[in-house]
Coordinates of N, CA and C in Angstrom, one line a residue:
X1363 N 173.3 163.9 41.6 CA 173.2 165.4 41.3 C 171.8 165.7 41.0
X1364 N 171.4 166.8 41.6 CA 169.7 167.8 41.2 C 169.8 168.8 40.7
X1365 N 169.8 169.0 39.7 CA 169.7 170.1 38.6 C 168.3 170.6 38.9
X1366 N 168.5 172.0 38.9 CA 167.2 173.1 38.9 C 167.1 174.0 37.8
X1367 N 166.4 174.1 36.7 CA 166.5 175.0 35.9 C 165.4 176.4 36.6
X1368 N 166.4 177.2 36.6 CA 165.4 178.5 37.2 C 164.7 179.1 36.1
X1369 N 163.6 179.5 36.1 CA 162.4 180.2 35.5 C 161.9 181.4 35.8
X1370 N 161.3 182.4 35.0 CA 161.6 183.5 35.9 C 159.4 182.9 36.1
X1371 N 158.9 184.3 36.7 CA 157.7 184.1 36.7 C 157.1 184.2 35.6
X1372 N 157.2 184.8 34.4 CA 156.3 184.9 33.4 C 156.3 183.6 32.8
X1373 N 157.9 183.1 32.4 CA 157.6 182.2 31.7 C 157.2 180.6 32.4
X1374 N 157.7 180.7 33.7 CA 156.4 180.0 34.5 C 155.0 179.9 34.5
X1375 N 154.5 181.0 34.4 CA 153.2 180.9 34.2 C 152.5 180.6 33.2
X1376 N 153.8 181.1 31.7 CA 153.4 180.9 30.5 C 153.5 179.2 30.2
X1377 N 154.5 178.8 30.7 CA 154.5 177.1 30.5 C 153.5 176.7 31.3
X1378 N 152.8 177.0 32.2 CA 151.9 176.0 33.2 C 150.9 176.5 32.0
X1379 N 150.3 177.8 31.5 CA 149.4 178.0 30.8 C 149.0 176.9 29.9
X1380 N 150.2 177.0 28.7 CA 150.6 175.9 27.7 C 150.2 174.6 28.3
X1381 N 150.4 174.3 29.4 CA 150.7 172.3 29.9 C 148.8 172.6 30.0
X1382 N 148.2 173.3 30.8 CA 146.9 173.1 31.0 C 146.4 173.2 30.1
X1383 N 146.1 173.9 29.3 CA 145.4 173.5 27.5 C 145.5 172.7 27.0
X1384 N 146.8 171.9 27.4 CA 147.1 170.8 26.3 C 146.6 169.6 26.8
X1385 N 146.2 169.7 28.2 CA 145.2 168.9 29.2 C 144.2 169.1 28.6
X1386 N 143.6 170.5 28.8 CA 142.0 169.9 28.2 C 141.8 169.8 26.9
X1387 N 142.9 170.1 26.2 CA 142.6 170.0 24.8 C 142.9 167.9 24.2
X1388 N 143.1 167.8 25.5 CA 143.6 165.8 25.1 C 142.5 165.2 25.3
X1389 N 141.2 165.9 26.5 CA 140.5 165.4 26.9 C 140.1 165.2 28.5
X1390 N 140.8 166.1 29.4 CA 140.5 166.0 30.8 C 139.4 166.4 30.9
X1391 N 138.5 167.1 30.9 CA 137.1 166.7 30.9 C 136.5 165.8 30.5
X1392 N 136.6 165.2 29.1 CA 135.9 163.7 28.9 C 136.4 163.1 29.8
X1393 N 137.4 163.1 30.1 CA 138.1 161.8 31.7 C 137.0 162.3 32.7
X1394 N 136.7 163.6 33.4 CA 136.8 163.6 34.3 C 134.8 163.1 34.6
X1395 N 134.3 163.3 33.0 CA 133.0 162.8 33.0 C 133.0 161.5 32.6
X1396 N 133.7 161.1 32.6 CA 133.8 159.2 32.7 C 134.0 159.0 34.1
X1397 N 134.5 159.7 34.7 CA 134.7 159.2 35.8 C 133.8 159.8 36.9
X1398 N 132.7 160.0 36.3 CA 131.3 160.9 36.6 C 130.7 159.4 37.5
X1399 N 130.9 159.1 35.9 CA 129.5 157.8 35.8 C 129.9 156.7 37.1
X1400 N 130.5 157.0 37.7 CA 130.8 156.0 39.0 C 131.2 156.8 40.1
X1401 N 131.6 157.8 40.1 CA 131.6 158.8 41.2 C 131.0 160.0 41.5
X1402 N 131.2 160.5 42.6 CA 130.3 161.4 42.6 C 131.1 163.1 42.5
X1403 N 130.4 163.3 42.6 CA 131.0 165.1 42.2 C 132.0 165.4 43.2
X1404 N 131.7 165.4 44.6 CA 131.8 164.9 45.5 C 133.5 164.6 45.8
X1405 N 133.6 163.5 45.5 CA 134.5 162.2 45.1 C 135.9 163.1 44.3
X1406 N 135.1 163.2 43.3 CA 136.0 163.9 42.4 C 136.9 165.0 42.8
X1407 N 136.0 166.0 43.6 CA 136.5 167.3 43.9 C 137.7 167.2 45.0
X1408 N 137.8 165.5 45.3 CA 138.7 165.5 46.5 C 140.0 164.9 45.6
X1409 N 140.0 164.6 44.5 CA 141.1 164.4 43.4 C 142.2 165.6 43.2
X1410 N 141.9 166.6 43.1 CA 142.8 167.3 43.1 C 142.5 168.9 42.4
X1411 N 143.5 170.0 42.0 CA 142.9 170.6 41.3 C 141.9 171.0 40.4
X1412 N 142.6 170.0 39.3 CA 142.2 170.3 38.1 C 140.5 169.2 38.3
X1413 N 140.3 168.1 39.0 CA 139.0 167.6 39.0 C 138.3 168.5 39.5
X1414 N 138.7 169.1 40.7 CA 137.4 169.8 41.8 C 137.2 170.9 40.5
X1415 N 138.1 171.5 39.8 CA 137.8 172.9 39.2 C 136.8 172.3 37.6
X1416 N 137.2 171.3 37.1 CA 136.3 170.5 36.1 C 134.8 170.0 36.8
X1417 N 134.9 169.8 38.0 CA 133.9 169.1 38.3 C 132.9 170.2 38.3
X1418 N 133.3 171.5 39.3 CA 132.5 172.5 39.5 C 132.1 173.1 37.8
X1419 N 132.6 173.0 36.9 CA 132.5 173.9 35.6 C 131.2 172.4 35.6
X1420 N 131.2 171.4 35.1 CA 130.3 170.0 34.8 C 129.0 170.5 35.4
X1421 N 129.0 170.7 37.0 CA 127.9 171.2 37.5 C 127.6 172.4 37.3
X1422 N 128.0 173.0 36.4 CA 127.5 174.7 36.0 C 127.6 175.6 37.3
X1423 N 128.3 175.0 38.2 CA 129.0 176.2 39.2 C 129.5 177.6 38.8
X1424 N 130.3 176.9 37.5 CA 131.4 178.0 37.0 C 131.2 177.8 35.2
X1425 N 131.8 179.0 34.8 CA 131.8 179.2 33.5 C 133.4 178.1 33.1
X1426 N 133.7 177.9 31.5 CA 134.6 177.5 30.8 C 135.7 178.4 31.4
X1427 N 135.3 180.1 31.1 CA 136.5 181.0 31.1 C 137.2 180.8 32.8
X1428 N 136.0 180.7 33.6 CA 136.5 180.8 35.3 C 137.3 179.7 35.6
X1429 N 136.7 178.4 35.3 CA 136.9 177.0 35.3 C 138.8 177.2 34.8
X1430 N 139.3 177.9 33.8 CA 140.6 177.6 33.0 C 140.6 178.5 33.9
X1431 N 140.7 180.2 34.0 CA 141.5 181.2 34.9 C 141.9 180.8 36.7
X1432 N 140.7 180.1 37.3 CA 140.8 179.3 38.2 C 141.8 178.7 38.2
X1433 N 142.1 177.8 37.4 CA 143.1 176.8 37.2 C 144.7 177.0 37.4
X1434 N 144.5 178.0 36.2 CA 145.9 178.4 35.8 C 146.4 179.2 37.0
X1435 N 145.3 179.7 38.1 CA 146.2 181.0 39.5 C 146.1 179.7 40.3
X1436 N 145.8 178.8 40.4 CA 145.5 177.8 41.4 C 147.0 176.8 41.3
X1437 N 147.2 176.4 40.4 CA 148.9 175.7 39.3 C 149.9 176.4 39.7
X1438 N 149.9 177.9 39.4 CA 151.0 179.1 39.6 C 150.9 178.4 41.0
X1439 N 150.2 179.0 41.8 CA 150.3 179.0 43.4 C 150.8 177.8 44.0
X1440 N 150.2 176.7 43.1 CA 151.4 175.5 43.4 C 152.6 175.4 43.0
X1441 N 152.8 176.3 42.4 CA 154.1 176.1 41.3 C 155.0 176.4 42.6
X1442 N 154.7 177.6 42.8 CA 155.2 178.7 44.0 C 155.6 178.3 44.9
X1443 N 154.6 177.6 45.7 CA 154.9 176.4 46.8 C 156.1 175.3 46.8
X1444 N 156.2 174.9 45.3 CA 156.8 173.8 45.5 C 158.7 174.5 44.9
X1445 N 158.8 175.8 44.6 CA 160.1 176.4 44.9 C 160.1 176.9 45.8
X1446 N 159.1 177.3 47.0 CA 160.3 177.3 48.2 C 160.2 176.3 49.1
X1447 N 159.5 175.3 48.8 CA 160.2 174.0 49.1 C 161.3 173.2 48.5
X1448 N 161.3 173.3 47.3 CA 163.1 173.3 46.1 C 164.1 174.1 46.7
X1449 N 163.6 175.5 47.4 CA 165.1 176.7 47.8 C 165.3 176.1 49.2
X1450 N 165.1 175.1 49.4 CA 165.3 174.9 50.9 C 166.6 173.9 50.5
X1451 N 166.2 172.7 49.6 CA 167.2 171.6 49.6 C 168.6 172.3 48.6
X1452 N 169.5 172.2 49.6 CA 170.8 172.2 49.1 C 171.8 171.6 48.1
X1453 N 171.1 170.4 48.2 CA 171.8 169.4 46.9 C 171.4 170.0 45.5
X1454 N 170.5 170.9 45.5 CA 170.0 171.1 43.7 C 171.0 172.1 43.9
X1455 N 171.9 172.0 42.3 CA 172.0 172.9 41.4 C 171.1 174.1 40.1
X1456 N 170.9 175.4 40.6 CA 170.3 175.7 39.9 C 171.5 176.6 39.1
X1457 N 170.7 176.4 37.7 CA 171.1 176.7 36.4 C 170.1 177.4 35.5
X1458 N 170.5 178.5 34.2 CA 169.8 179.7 33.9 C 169.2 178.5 32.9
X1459 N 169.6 177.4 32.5 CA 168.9 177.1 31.3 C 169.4 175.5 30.7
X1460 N 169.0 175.1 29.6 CA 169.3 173.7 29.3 C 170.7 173.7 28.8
X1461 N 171.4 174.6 28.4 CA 172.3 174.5 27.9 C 173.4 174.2 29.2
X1462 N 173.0 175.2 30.3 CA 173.9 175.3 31.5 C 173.6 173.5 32.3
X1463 N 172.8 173.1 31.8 CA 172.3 171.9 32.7 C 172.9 170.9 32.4
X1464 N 173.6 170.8 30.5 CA 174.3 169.9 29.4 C 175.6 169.8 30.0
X1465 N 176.0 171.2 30.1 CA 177.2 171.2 30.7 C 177.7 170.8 32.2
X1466 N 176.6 171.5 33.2 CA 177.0 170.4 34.3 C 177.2 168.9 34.2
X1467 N 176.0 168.2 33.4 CA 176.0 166.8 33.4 C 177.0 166.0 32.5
X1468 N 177.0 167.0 31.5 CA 178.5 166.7 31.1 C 179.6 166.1 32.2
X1469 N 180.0 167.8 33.2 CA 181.1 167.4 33.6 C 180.8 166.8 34.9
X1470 N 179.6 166.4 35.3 CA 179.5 165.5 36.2 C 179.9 163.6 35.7
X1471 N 179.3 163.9 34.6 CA 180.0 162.0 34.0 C 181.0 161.9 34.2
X1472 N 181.3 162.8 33.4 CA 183.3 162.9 33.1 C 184.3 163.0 34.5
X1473 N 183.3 163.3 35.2 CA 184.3 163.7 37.1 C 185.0 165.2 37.1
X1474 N 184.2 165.9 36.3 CA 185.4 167.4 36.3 C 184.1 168.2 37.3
X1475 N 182.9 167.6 37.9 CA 182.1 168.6 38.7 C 182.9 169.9 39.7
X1476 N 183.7 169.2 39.9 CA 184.4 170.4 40.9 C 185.0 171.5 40.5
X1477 N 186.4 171.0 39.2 CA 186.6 172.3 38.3 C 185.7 173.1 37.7
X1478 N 184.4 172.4 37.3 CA 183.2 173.5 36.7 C 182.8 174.3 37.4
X1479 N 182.4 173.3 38.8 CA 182.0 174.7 39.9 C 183.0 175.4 40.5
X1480 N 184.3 175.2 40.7 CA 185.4 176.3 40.9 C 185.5 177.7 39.9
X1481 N 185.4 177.2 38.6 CA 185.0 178.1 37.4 C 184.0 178.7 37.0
X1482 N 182.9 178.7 37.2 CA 181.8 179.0 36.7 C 180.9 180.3 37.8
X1483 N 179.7 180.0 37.5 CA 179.3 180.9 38.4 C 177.7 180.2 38.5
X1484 N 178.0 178.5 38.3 CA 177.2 177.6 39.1 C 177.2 177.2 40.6
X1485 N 178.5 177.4 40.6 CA 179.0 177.3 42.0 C 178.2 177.6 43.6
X1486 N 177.5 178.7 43.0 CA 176.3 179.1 43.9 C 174.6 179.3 43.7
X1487 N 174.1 178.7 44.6 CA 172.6 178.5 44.4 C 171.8 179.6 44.0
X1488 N 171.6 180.3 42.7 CA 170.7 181.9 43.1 C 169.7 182.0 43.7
X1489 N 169.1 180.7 44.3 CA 167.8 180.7 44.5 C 168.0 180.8 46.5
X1490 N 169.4 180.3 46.8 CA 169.4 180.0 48.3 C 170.5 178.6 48.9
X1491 N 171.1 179.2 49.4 CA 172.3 178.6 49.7 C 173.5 177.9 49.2
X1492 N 174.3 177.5 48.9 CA 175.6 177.1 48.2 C 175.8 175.9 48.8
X1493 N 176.8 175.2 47.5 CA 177.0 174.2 47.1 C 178.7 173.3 47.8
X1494 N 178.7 173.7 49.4 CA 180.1 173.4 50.0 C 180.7 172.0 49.5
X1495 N 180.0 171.2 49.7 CA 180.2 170.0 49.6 C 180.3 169.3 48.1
X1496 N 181.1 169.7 47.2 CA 180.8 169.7 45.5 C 180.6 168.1 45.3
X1497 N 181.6 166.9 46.2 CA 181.5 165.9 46.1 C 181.1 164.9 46.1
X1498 N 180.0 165.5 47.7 CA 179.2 164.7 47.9 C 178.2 164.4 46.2
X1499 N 178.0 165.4 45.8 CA 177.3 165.2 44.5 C 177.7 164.1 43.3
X1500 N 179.0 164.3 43.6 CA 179.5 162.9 42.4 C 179.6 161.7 43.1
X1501 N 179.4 161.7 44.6 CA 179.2 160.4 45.3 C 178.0 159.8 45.0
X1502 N 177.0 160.7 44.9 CA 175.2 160.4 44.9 C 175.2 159.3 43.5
X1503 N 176.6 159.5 42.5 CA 175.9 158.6 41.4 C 174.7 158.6 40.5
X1504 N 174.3 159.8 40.4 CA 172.5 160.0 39.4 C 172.6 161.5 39.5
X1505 N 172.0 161.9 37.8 CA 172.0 162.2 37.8 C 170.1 163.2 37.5
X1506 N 170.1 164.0 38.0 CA 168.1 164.3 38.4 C 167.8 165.5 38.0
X1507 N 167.0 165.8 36.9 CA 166.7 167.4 37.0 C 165.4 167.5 37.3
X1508 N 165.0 168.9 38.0 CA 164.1 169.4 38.4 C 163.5 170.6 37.6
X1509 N 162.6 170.6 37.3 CA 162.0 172.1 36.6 C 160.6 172.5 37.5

């Protein structure tokens, strides 16, 4: 079973906000200038996001403030990407929140997945397509959430 907790956009953006601070606030820039001293700028920038957008701030391309606002529309935009690539697969269940997600997995241990989705108003994907096959899901044996 794939649990999806849906998010609306604000508070999407507001948790990617939160997770990226708490990156650089741990140290991703000291990481990413340790990992100076043997690579090149270059090198780095092919790492991913958050290095190419640190690397460019290191080389004074960019300011602190552009470097984080950079960041944070660059994350969203992946965020974005990677739910409508999520609204495509059918096996996730999406759910408004943790409490709805207890309860599925609840009644997925227990084997009542089917009366919950008969009952409920899990039953259907809000994000894109429905859940015909309820079984297949207690067949899969695991249980997986996605956020």
């Amino acid at each position: 079973m794939i649990i999806g907790i849906k998010k609306s956009k604000e508070e999407l953006s507001k948790l990617i906000e939160k997770r990226l601070l708490s990156r650089l606030d741990q140290g991703m820039i000291k990481e990413v200038k340790n990992l100076k001293k043997t690579l090149s700028f270059k090198r780095l920038e092919e790492f991913g996001l958050e290095y190419r957008q640190i690397a460019r701030y290191l080389q004074k391309k960019i300011s602190y403030e552009e470097m984080v606002f950079t960041l944070q529309k660059e994350i969203e935009h992946y965020a974005k990407r990677q739910m409508t690539w999520f609204k495509r697969d059918k096996r996730i269940y999406w759910v408004k929140n943790y409490k709805e997600a207890e309860k599925l997995t609840k009644s997925f241990n227990e084997g009542d997945l089917p009366k919950l989705l008969d009952d409920s108003k899990i039953k259907e994907n809000p994000i894109g397509g429905d859940h015909t096959n309820k079984n297949a899901a207690i067949d899969a044996g695991r249980v997986t959430a996605v956020q």
